[in-house]
JSON list of C-alpha atoms in Angstrom, two decimals:
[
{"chain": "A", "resi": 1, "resn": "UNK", "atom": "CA", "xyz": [2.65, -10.44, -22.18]},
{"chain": "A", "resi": 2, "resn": "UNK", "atom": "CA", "xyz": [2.01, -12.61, -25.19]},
{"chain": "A", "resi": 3, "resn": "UNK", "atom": "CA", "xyz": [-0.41, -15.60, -24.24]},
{"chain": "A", "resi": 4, "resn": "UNK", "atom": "CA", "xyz": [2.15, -18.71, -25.40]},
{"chain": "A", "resi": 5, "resn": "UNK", "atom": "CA", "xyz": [4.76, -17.52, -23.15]},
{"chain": "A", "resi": 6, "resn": "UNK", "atom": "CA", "xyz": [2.90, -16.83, -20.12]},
{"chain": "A", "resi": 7, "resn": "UNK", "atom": "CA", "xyz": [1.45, -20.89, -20.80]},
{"chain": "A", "resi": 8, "resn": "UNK", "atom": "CA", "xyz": [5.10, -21.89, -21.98]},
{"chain": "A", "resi": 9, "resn": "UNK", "atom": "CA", "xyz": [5.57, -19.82, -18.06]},
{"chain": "A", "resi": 10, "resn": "UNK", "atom": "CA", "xyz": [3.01, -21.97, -16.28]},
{"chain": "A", "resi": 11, "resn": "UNK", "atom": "CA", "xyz": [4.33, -25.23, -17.47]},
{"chain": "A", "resi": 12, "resn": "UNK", "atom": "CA", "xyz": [7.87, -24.08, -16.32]},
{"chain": "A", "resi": 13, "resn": "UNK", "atom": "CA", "xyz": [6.39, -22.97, -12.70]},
{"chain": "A", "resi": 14, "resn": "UNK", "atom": "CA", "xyz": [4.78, -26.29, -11.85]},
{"chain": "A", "resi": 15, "resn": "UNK", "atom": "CA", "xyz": [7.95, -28.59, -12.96]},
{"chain": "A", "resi": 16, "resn": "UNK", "atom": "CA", "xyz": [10.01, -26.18, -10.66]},
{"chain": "A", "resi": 17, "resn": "UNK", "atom": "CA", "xyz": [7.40, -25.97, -7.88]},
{"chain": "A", "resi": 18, "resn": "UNK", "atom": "CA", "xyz": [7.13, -30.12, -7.82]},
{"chain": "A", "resi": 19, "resn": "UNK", "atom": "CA", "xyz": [11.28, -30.24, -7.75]},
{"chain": "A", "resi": 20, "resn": "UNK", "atom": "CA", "xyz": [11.33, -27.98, -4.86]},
{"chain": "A", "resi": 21, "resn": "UNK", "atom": "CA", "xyz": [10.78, -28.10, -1.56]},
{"chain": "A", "resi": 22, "resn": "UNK", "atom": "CA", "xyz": [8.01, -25.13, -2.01]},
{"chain": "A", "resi": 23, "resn": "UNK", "atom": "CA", "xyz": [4.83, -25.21, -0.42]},
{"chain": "A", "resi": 24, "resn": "UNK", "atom": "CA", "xyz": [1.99, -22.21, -1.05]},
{"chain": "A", "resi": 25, "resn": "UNK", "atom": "CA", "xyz": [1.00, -20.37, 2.00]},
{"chain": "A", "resi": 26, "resn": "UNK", "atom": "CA", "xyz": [-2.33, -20.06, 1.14]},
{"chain": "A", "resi": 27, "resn": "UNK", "atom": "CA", "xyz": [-3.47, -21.51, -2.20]},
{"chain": "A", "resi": 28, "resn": "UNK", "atom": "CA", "xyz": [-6.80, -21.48, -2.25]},
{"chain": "A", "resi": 29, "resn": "UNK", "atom": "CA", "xyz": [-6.78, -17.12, -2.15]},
{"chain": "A", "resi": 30, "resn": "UNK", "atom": "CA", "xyz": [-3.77, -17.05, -4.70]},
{"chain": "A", "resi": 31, "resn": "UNK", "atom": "CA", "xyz": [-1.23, -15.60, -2.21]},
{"chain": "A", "resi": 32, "resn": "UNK", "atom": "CA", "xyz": [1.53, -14.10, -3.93]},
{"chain": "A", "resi": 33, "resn": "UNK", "atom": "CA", "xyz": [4.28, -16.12, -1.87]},
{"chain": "A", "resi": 34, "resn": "UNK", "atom": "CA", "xyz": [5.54, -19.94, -1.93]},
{"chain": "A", "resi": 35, "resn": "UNK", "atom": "CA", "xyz": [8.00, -20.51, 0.62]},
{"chain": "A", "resi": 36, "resn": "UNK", "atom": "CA", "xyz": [9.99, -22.95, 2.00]},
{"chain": "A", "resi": 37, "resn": "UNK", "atom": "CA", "xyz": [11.50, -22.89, 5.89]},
{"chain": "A", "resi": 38, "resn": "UNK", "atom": "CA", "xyz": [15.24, -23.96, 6.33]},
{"chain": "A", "resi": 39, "resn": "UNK", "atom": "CA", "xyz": [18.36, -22.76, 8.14]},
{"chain": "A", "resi": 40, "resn": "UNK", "atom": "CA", "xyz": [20.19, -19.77, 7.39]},
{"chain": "A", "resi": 41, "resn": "UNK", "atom": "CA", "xyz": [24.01, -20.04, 6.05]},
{"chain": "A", "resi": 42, "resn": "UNK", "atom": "CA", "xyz": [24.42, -16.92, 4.68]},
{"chain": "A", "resi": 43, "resn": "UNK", "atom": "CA", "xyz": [26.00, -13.22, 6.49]},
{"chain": "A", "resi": 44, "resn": "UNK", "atom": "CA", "xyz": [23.80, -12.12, 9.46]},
{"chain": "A", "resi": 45, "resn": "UNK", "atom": "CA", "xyz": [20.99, -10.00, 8.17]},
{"chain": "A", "resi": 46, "resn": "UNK", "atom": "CA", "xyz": [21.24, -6.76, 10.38]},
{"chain": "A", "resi": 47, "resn": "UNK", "atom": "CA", "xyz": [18.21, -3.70, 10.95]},
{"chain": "A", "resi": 48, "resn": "UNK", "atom": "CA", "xyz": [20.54, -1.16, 12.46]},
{"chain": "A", "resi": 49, "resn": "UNK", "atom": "CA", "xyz": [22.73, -2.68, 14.73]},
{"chain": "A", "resi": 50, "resn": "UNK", "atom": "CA", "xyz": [19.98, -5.63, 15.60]},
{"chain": "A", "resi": 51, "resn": "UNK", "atom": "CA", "xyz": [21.09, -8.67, 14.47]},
{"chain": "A", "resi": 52, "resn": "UNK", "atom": "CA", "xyz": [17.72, -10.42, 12.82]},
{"chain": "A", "resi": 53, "resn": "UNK", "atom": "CA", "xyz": [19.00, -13.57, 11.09]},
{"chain": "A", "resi": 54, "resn": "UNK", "atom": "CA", "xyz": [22.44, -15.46, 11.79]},
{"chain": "A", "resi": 55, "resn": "UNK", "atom": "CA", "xyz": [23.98, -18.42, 10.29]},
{"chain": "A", "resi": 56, "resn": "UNK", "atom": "CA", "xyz": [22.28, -21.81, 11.42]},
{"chain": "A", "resi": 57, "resn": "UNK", "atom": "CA", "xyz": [19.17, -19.46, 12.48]},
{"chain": "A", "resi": 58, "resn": "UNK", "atom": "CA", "xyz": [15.57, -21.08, 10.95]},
{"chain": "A", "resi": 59, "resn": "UNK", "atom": "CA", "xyz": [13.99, -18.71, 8.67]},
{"chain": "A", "resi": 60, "resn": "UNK", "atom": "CA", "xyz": [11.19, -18.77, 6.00]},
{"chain": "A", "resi": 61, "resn": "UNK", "atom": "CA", "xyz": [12.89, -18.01, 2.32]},
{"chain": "A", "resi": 62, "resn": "UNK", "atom": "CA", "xyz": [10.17, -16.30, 0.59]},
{"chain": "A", "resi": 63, "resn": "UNK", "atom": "CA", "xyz": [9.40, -17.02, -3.54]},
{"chain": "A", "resi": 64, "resn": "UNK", "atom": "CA", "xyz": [7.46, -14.62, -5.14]},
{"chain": "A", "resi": 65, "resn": "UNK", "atom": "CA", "xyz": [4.79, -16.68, -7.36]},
{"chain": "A", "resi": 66, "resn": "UNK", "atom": "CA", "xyz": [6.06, -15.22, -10.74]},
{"chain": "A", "resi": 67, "resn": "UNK", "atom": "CA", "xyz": [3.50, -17.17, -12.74]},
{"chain": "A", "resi": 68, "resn": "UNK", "atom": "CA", "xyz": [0.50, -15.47, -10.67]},
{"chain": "A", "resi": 69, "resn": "UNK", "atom": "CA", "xyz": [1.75, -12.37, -10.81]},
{"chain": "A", "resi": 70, "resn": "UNK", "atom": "CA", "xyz": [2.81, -11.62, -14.10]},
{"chain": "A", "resi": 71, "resn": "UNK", "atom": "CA", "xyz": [-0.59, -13.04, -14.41]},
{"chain": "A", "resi": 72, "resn": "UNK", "atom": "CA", "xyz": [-2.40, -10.23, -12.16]},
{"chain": "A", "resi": 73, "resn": "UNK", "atom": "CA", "xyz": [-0.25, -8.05, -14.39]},
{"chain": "A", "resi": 74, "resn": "UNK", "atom": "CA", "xyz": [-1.08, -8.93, -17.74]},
{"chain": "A", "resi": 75, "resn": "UNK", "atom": "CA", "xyz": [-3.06, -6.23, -19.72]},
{"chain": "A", "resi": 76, "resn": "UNK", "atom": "CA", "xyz": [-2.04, -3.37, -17.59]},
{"chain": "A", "resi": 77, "resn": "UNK", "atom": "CA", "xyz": [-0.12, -0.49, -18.73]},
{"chain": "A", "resi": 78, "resn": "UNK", "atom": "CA", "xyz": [2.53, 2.19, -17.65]},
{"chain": "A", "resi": 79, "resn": "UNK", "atom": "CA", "xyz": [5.45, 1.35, -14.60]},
{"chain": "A", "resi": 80, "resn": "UNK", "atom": "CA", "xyz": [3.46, 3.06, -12.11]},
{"chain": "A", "resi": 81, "resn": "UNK", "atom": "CA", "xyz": [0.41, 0.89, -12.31]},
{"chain": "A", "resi": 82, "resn": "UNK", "atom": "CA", "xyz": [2.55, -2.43, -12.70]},
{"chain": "A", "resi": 83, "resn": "UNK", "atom": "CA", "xyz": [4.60, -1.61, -9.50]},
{"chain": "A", "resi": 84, "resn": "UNK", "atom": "CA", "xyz": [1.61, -0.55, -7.63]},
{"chain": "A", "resi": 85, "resn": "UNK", "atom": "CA", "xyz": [-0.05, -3.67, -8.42]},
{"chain": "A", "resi": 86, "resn": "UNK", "atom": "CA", "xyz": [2.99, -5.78, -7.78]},
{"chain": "A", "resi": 87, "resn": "UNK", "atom": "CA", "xyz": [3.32, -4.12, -4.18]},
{"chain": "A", "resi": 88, "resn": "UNK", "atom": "CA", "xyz": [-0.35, -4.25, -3.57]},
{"chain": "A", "resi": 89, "resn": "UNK", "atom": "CA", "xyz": [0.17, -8.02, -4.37]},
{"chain": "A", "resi": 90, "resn": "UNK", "atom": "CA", "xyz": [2.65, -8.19, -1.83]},
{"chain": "A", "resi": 91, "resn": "UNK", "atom": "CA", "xyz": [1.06, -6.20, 1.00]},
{"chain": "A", "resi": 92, "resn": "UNK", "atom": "CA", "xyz": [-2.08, -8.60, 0.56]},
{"chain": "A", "resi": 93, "resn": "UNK", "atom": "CA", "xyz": [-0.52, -11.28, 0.80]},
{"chain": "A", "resi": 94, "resn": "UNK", "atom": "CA", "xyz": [1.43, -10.47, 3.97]},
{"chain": "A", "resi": 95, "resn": "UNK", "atom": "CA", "xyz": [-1.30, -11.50, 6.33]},
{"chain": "A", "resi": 96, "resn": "UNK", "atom": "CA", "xyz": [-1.37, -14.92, 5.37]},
{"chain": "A", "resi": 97, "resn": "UNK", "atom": "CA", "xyz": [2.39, -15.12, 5.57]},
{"chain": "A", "resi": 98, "resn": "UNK", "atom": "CA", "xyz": [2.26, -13.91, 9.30]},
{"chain": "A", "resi": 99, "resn": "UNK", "atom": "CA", "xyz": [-0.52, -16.66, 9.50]},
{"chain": "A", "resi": 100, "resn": "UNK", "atom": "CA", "xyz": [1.45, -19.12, 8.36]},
{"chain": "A", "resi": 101, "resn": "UNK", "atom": "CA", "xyz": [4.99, -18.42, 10.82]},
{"chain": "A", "resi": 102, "resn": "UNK", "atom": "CA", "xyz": [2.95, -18.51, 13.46]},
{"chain": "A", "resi": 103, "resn": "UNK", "atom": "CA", "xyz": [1.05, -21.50, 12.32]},
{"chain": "A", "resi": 104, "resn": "UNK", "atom": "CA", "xyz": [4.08, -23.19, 11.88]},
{"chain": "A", "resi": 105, "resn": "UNK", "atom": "CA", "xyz": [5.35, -26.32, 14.08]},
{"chain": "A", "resi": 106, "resn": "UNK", "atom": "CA", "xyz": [8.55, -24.94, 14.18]},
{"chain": "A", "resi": 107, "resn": "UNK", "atom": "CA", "xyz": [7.32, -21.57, 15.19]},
{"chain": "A", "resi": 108, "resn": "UNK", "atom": "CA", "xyz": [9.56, -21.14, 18.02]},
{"chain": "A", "resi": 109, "resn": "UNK", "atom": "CA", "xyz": [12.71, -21.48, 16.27]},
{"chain": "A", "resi": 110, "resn": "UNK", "atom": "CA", "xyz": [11.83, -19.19, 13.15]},
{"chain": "A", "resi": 111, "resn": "UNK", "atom": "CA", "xyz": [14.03, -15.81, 13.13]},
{"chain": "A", "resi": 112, "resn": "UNK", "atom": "CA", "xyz": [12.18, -14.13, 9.98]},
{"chain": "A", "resi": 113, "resn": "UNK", "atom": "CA", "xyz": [11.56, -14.58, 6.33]},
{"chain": "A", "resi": 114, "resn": "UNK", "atom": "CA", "xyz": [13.72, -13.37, 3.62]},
{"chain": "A", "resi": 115, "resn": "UNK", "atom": "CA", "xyz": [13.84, -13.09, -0.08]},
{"chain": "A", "resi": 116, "resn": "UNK", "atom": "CA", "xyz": [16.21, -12.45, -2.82]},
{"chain": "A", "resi": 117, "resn": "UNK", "atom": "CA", "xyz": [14.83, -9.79, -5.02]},
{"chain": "A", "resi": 118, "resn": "UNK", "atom": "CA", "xyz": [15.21, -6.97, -8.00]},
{"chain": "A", "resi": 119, "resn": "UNK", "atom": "CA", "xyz": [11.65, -5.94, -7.12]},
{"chain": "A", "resi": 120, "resn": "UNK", "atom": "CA", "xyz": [13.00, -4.07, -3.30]},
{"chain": "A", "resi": 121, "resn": "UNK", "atom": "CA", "xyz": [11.51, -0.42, -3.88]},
{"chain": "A", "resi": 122, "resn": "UNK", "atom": "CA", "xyz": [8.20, -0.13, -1.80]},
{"chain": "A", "resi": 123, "resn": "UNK", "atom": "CA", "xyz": [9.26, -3.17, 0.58]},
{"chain": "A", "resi": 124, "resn": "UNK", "atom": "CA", "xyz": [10.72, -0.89, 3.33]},
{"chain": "A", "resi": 125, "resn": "UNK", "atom": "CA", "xyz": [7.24, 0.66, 4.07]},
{"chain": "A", "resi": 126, "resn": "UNK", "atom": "CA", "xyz": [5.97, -2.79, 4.67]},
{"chain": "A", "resi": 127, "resn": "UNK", "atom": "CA", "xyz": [8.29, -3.45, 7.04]},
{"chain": "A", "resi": 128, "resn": "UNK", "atom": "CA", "xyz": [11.58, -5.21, 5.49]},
{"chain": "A", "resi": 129, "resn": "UNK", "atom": "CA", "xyz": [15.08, -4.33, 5.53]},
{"chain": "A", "resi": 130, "resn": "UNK", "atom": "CA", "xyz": [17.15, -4.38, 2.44]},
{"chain": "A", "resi": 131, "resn": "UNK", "atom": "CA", "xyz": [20.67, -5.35, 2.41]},
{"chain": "A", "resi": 132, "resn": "UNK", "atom": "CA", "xyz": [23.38, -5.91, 0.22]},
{"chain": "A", "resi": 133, "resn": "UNK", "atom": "CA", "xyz": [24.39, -9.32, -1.80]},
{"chain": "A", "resi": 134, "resn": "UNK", "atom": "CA", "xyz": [27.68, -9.53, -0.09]},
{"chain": "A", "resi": 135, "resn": "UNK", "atom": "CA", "xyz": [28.93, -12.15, -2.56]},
{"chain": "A", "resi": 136, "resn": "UNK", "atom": "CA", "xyz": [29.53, -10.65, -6.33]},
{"chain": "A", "resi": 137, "resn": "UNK", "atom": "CA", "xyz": [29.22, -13.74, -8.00]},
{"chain": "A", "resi": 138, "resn": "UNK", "atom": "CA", "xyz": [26.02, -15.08, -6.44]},
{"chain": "A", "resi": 139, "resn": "UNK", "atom": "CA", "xyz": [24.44, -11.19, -6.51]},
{"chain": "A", "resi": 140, "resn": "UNK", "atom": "CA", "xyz": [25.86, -11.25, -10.32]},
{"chain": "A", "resi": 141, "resn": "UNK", "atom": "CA", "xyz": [23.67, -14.80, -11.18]},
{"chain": "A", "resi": 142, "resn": "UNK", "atom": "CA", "xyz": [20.56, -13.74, -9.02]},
{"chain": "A", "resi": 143, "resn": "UNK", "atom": "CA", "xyz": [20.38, -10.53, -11.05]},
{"chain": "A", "resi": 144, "resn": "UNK", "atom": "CA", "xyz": [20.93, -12.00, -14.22]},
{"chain": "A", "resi": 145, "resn": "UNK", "atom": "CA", "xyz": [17.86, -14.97, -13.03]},
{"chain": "A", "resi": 146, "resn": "UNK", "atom": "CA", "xyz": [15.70, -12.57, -12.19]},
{"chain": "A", "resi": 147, "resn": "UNK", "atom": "CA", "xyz": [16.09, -9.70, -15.16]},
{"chain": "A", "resi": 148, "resn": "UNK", "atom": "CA", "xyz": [15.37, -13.13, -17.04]},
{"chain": "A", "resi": 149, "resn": "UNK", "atom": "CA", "xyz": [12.13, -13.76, -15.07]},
{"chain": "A", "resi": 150, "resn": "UNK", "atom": "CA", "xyz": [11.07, -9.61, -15.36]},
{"chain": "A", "resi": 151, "resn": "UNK", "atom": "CA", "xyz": [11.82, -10.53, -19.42]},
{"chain": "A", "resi": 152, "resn": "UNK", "atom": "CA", "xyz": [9.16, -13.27, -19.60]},
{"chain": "A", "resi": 153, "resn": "UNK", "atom": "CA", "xyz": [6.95, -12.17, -17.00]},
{"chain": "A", "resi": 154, "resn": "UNK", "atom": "CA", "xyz": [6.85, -8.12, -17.52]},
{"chain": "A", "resi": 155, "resn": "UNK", "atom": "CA", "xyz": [4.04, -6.84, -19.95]},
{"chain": "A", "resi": 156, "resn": "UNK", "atom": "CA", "xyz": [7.06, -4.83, -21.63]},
{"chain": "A", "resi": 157, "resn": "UNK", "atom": "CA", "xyz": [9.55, -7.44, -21.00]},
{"chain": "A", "resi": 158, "resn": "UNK", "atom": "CA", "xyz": [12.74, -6.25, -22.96]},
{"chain": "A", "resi": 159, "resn": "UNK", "atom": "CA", "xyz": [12.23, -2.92, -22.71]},
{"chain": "A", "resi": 160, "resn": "UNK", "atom": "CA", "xyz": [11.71, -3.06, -18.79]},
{"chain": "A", "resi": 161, "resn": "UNK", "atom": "CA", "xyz": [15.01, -4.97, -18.54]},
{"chain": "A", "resi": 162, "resn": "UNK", "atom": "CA", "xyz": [16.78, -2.10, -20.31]},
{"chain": "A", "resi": 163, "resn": "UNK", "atom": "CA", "xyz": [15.23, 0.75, -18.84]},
{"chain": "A", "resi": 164, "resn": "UNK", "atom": "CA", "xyz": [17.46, 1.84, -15.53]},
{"chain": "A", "resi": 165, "resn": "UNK", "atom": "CA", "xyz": [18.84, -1.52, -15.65]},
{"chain": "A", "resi": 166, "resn": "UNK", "atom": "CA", "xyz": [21.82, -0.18, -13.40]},
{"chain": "A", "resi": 167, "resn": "UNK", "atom": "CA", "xyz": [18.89, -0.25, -11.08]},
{"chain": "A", "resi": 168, "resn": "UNK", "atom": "CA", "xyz": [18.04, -3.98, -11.25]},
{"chain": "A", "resi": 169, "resn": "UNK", "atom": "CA", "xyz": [20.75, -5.47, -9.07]},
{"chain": "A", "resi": 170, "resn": "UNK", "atom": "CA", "xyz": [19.06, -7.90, -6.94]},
{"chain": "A", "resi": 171, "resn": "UNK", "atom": "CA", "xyz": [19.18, -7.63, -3.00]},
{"chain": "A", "resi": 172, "resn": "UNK", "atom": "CA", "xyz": [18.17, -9.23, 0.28]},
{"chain": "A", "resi": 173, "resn": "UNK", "atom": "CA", "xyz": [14.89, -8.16, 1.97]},
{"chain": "A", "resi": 174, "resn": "UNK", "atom": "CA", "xyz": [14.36, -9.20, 5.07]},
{"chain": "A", "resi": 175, "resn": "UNK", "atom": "CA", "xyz": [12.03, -9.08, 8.25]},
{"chain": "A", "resi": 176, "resn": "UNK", "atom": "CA", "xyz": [12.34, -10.77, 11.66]},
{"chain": "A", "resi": 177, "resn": "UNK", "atom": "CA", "xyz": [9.86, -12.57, 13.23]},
{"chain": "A", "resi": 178, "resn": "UNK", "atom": "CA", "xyz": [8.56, -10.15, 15.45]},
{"chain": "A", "resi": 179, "resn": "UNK", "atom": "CA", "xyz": [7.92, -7.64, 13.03]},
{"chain": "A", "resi": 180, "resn": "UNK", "atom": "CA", "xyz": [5.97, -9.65, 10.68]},
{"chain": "A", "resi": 181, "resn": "UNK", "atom": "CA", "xyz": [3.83, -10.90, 13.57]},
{"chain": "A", "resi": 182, "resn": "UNK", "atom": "CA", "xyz": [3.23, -7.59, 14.72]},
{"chain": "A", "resi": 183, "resn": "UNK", "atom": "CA", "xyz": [2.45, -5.91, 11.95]},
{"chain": "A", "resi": 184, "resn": "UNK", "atom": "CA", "xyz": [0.22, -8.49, 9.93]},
{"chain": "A", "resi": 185, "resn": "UNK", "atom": "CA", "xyz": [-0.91, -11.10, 12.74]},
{"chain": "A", "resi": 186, "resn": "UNK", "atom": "CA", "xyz": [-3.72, -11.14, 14.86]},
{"chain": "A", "resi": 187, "resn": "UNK", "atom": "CA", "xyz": [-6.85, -8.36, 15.51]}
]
């Protein structure tokens, strides 16, 4: 990625960071995430035939820190390595996620995290569920926001947005509580 747009990138990230509600779960190690906790309103989130997250249930909306990691990215070459290094990002940063729900005053009422995304292959092994956008106009918008943000923040920008790009239709990953806790919390 060209130097002036991943500054033009970083100036972008902190005014929409301060007009948000965001907080970093652990800045100091450059986690990957920025989250903010609120209630639900959307179509219960289902693994199976387990419901995970209802309307009016807490949950923790994950960001992905695009800034840092088309920053990790920069200078690395072929789609293999970039999505290795993106889900290695991700599976790092887990822990401290897990660290943070269960850190978190309102602990007790939290059902999961979940995150809109374009970036879902890899996430099942870590745990999440993918599901459907059930609305077409807001899954229409979210894809079209976030082939924007693989544009500026991909090392081959364009031509990553073109490639497959029947492929980059953004969907809801998801994990409950309990999973996240189990799998990256404690020991």
């Amino acid at each position: 990625m060209h130097g002036a747009i991943l500054t033009a990138w970083r100036l972008w990230d902190i005014i929409y960071y301060h007009c948000t509600r965001l907080v970093y779960v652990d800045k100091p190690n450059d986690n990957i995430f920025r989250v903010v906790t609120k209630r639900y309103w959307g179509n219960t989130l289902r693994a199976g035939s387990q419901d995970v997250i209802s309307a009016g249930d807490y949950y923790v909306k994950l960001h992905i820190h695009n800034y840092q990691l088309a920053r990790r990215l920069k200078g690395l070459e072929g789609e293999m390595r970039l999505g290795l290094s993106a889900l290695k990002a991700v599976r790092n940063s887990l822990p401290a996620l897990a660290r943070y729900v269960a850190e978190h005053p309102e602990r007790d009422n939290i059902r999961g995290i979940v995150g809109t995304t374009i970036l879902y292959r890899g996430a099942v092994p870590l745990g999440f569920h993918i599901q459907d956008i059930e609305s077409p106009v807001f899954c229409w918008f979210k894809t079209a926001f976030f082939k924007l943000i693989l544009f500026i923040c991909h090392p081959n920008g364009l031509r990553r947005v073109r490639y497959k790009t029947e492929k980059l239709v953004a969907k809801r990953v998801f994990m409950s509580k309990e999973e996240l806790l189990e799998r990256y919390f404690g020991d």
